[in-house]
Short mmCIF file of C-alpha atoms and ligand atoms in Angstrom, two decimals:
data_model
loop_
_atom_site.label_atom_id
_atom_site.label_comp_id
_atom_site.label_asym_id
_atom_site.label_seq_id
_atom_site.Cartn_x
_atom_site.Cartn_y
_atom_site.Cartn_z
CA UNK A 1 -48.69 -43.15 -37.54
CA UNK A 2 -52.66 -43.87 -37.96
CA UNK A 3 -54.43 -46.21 -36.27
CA UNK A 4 -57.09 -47.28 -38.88
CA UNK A 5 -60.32 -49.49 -36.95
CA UNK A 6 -62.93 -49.60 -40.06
CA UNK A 7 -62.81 -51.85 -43.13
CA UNK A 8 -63.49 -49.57 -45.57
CA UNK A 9 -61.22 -46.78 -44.07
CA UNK A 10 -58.38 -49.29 -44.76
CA UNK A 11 -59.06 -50.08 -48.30
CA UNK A 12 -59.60 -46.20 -49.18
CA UNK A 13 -56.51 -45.59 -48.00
CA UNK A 14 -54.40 -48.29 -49.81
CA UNK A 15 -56.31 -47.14 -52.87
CA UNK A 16 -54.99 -43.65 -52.62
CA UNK A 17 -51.72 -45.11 -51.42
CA UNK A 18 -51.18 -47.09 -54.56
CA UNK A 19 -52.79 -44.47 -56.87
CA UNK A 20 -49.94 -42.23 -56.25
CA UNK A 21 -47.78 -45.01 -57.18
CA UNK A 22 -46.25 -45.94 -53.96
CA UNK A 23 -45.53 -49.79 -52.79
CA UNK A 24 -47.54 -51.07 -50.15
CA UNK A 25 -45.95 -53.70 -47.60
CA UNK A 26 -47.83 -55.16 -44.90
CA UNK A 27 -47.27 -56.87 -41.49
CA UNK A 28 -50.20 -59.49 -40.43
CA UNK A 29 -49.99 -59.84 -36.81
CA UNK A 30 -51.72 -60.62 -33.26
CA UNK A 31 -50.24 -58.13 -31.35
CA UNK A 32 -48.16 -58.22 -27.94
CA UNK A 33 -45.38 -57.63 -30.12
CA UNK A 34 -41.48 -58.72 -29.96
CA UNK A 35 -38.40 -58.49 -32.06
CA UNK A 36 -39.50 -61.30 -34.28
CA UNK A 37 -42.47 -59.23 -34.98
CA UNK A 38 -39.98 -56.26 -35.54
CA UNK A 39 -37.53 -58.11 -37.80
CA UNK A 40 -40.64 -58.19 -40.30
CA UNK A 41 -42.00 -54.90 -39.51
CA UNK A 42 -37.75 -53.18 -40.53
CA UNK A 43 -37.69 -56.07 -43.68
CA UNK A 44 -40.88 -53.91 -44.86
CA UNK A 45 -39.64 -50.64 -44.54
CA UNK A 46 -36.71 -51.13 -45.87
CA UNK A 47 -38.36 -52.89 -49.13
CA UNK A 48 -41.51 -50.15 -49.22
CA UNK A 49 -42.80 -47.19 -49.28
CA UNK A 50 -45.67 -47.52 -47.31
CA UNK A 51 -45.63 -49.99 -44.29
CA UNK A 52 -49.02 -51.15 -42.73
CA UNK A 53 -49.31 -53.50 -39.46
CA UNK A 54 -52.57 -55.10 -38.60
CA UNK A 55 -52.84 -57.04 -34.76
CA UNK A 56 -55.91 -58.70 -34.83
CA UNK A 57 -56.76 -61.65 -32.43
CA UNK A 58 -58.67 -64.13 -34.90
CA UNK A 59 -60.97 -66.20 -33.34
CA UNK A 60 -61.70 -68.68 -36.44
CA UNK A 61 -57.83 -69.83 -35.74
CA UNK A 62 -58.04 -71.10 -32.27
CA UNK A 63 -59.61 -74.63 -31.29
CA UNK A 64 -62.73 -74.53 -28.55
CA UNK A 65 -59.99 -75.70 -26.44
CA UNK A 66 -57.13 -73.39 -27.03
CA UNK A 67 -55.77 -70.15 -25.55
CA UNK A 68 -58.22 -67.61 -27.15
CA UNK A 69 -59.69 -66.06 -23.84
CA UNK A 70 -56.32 -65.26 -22.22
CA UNK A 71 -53.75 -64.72 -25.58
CA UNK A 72 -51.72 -61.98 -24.27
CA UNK A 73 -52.52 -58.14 -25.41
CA UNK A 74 -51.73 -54.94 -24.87
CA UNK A 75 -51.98 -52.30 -27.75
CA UNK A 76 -50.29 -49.16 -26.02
CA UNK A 77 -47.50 -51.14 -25.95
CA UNK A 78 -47.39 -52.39 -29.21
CA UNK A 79 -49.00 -48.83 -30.57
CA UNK A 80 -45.36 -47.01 -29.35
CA UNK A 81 -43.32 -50.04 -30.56
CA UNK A 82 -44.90 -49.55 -33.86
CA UNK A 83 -44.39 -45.77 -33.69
CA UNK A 84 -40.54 -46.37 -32.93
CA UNK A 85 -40.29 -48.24 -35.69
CA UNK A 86 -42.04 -45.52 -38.09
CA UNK A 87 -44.77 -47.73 -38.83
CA UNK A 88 -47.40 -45.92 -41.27
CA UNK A 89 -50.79 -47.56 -40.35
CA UNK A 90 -51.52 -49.91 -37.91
CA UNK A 91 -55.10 -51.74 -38.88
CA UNK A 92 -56.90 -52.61 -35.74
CA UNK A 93 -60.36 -53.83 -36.45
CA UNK A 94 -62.64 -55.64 -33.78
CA UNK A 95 -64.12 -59.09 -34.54
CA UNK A 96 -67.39 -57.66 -34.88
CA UNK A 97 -65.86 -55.60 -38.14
CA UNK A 98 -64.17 -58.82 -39.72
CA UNK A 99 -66.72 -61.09 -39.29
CA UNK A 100 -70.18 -60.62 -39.69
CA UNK A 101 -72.68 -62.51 -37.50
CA UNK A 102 -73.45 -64.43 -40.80
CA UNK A 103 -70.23 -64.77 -41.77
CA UNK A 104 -69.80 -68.47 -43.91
CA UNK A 105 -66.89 -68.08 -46.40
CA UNK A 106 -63.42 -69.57 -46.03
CA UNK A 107 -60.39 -70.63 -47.56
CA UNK A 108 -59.33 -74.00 -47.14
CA UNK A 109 -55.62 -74.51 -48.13
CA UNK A 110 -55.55 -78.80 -48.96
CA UNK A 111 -52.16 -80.96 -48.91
CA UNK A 112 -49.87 -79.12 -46.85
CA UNK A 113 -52.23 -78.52 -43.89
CA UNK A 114 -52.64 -82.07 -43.26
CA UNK A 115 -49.56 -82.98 -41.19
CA UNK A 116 -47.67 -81.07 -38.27
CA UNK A 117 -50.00 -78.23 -36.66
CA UNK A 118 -52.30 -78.92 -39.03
CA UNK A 119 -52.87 -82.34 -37.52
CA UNK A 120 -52.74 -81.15 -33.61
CA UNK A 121 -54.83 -78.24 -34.95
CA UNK A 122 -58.04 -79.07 -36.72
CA UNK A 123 -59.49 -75.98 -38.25
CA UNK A 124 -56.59 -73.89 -37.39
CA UNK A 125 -55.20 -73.46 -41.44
CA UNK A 126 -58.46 -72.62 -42.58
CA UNK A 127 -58.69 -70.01 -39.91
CA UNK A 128 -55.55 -68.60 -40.81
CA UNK A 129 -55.75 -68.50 -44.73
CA UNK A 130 -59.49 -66.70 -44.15
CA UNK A 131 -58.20 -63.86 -42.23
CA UNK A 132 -54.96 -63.62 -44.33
CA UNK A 133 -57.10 -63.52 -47.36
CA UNK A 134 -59.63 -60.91 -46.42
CA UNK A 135 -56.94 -58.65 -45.03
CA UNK A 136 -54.97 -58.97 -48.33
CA UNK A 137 -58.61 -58.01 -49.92
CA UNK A 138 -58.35 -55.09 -47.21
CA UNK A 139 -55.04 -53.98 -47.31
CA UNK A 140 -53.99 -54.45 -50.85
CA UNK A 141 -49.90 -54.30 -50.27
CA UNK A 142 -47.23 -55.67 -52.91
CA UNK A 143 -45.60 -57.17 -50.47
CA UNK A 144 -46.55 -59.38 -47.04
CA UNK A 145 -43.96 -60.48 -44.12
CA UNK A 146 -44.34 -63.93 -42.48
CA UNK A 147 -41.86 -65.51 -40.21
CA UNK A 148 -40.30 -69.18 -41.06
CA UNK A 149 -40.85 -69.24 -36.93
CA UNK A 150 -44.78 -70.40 -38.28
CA UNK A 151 -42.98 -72.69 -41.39
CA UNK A 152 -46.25 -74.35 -41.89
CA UNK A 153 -48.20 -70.89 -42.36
CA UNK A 154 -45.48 -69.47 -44.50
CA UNK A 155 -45.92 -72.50 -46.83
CA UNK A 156 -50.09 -72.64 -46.49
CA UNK A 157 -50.10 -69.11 -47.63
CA UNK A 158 -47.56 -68.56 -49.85
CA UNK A 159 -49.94 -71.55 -51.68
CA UNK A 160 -52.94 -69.74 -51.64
CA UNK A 161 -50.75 -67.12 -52.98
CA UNK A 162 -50.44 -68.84 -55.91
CA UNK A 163 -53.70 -71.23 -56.00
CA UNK A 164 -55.82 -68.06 -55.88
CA UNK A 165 -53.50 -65.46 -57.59
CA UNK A 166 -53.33 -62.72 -54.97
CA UNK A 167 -51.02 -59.82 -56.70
CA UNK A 168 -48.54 -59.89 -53.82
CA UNK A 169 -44.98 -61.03 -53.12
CA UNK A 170 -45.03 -63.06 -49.65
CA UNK A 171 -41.60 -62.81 -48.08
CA UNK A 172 -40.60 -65.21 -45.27
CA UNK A 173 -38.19 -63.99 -42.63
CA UNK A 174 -35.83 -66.31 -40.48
CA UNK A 175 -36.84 -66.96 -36.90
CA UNK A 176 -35.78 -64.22 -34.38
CA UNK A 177 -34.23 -65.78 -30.86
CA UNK A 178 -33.82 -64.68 -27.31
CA UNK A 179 -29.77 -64.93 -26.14
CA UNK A 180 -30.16 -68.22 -25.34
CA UNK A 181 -31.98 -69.91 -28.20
CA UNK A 182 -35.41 -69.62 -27.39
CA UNK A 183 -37.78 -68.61 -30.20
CA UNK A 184 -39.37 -65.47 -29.74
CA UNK A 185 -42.85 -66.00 -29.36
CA UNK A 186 -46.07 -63.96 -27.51
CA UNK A 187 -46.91 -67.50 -25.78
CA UNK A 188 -43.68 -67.66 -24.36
CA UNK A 189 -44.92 -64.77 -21.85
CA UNK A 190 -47.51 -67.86 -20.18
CA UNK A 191 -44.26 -69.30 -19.12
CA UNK A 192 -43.00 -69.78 -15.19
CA UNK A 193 -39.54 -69.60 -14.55
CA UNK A 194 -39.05 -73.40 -14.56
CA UNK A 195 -40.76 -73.57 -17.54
CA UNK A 196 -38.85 -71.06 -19.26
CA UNK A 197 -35.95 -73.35 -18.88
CA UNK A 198 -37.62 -76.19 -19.67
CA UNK A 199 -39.00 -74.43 -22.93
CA UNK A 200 -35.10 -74.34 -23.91
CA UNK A 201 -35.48 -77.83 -25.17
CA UNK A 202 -36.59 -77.23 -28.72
CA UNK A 203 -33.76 -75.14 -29.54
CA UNK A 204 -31.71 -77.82 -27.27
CA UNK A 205 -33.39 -80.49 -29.95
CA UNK A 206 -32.03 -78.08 -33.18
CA UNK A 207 -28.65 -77.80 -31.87
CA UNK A 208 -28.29 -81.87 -31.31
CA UNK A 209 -30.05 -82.32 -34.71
CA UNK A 210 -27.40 -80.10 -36.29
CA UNK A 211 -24.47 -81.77 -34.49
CA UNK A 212 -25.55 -85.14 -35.53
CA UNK A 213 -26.01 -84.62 -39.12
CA UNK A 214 -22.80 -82.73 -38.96
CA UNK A 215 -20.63 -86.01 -37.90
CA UNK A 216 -22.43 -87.82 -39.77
CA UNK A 217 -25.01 -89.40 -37.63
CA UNK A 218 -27.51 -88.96 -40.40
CA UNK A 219 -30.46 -91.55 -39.97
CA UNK A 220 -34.18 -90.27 -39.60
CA UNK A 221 -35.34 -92.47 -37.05
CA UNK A 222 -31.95 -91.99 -34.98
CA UNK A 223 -32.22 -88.23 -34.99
CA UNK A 224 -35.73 -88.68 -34.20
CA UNK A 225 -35.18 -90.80 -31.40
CA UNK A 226 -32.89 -88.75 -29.92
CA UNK A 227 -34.51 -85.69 -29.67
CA UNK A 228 -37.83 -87.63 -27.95
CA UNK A 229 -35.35 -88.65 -25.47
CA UNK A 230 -33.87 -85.16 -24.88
CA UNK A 231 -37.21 -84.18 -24.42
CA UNK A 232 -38.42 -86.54 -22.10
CA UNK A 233 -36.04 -86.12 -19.69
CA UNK A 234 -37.08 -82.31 -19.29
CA UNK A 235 -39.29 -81.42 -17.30
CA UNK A 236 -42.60 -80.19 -17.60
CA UNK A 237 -42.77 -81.03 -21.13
CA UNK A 238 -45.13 -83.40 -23.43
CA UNK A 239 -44.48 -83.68 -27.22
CA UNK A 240 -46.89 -83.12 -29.46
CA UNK A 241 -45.29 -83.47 -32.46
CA UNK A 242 -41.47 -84.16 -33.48
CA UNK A 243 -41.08 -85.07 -36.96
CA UNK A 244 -39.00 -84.93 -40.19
CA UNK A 245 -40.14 -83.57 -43.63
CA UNK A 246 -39.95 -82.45 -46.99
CA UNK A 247 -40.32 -78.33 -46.57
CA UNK A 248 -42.07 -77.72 -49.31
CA UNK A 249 -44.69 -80.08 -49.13
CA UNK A 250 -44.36 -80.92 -45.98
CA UNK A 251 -44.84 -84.47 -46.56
CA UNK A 252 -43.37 -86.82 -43.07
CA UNK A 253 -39.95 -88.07 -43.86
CA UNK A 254 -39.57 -91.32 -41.40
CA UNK A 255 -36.40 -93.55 -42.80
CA UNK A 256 -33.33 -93.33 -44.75
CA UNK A 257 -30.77 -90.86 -44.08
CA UNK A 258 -31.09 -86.69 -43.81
CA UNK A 259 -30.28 -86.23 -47.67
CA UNK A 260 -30.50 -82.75 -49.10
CA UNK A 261 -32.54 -79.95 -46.95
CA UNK A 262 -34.86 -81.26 -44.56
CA UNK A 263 -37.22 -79.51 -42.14
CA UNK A 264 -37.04 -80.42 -38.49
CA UNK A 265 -40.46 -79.35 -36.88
CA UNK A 266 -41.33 -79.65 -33.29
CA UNK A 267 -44.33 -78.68 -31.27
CA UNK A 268 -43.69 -79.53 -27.37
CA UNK A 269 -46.15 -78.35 -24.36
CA UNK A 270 -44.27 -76.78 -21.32
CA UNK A 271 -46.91 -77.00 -18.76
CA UNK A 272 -50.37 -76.03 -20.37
CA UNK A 273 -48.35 -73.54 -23.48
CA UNK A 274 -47.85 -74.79 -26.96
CA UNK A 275 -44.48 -74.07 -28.43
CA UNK A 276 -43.06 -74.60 -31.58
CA UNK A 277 -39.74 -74.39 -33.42
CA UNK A 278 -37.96 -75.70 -36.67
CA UNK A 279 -35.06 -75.82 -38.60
CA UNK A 280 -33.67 -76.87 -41.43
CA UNK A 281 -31.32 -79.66 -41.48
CA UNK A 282 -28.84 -80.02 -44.50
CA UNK A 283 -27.06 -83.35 -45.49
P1 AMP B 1 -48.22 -63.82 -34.54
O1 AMP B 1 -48.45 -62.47 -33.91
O2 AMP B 1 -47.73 -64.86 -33.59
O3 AMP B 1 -49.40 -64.26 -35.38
O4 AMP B 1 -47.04 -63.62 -35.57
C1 AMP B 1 -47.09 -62.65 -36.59
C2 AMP B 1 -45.95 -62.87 -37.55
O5 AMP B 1 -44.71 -62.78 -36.85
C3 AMP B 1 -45.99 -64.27 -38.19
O6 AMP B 1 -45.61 -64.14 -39.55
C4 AMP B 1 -44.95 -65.02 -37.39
O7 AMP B 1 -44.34 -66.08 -38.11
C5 AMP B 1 -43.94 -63.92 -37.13
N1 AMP B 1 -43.10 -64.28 -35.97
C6 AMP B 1 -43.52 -64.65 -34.74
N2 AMP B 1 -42.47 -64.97 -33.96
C7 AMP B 1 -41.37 -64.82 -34.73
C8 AMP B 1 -39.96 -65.01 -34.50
N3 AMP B 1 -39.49 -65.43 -33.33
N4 AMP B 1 -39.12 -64.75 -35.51
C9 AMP B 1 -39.58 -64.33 -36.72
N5 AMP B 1 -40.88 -64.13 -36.99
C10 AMP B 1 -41.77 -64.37 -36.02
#
């Protein structure tokens, strides 16, 4: 495995890689790694011949007021769970290399930024589309691995995908879980111990969800309600956002009944950490 740090170096090497014909897929992370991270790292591998990981900590995607300074890292770690896995490259660039001082292009994905994160987040899509664009310009695979953990992201890039015609296949992998439900996540490492129970309260809001659907119990605003409740009465927790909606574009669903596939979304703080979960409910 190579640890590639320059630009340049990366796209020399995909050039090579794909002039001797073999399939690049790639693995766009921010480090301090887990199995959800892993699930998408073994989808590539199995699917290519060539597997590249970049962890890159991109500034443009976090608010003024958000959790830049202290997101967790540690590349050792991550460098030998990447090894394990027979990871090819891993691209590791510093900010300096991605963005230069004068830096003033981005990509601005409209329509289905607007609502969940989007809407808590101002700023946050077009940080992510930017860096996902340039290191598809960098790393030139066939094929890129995004977890339905970050639905909204899955569906903002697999648009500019499409609006922008970017030669690759984006593949979205289902949400990884720890034994008890909770979504794997880097963040969830902030948590305390009462907050890690606490934090069980999204998953807690999927499984009632589920079960109410299920017997029939099918009405937006009722499921709605009832998850705000179940949340409430845990504590340590503020919602941010809880909300129904069509999953492709993402659109807020507020009355009438759960009537096809439906995406639940949630974002809840547990103490000062932002978590988020969804599912998708079926009536
Ligand atoms: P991050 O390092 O948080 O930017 O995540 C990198 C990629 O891993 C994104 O495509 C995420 O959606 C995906 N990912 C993060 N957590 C999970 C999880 N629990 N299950 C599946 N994929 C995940």
């Amino acid at each position: 495995m190579e640890i590639i740090t320059k630009v340049n170096q990366m796209q020399m090497l995909s050039k090579d890689i794909k002039k001797n014909s073999k399939t690049i897929g790639f693995v766009p992370t921010m480090g301090y790694l887990h199995e959800g991270h892993l699930s998408l790292v073994r989808a590539s591998k199995k699917d290519t011949d060539v597997t590249v990981v970049s962890i890159f900590v991109n500034p443009i995607q976090f608010g003024p007021k958000e959790d830049l300074s202290r997101y967790p890292r540690d590349f050792e770690r991550d460098r030998s769970m990447l090894e394990k896995e027979g990871v090819d490259y891993i691209f590791y660039p510093s900010v300096e290399e991605m963005y230069q001082a004068d830096f003033s292009t981005t990509i601005n994905v409209e329509g289905v930024t607007k609502n969940l994160c989007g809407a808590s987040r101002p700023g946050h899509f077009r940080g992510v589309a930017t860096v996902v664009g340039k290191l598809f310009n960098i790393v030139m695979p066939d094929k890129a691995y995004f977890g339905e953990k970050d639905f909204q992201q899955l569906v903002t890039i697999k648009r500019m995908v499409r609006d922008l015609n970017f030669p690759i296949e984006i593949i979205g992998m289902p949400i990884v879980r720890e034994k008890d439900g909770l979504a794997m996540s880097s963040r969830n490492s902030y948590l305390s111990e009462e907050e890690r129970e606490s934090a069980l309260c999204l998953y807690k809001s999927i499984i009632l969800a589920r079960e109410m659907v299920k017997c029939g119990k099918k009405n937006i605003k009722d499921i709605l309600n009832a998850i705000e409740e179940l949340i409430r009465n845990t504590p340590y927790t503020k919602i941010d956002y809880v909300k129904i909606c069509n999953p492709e574009t993402l659109e807020y669903i507020e009355d009438g009944d759960i009537d096809g596939k439906k995406l639940l979304a949630l974002a809840v703080f547990v103490g000062n950490t932002r978590l988020i979960d969804n599912a998708i409910l079926e009536g």
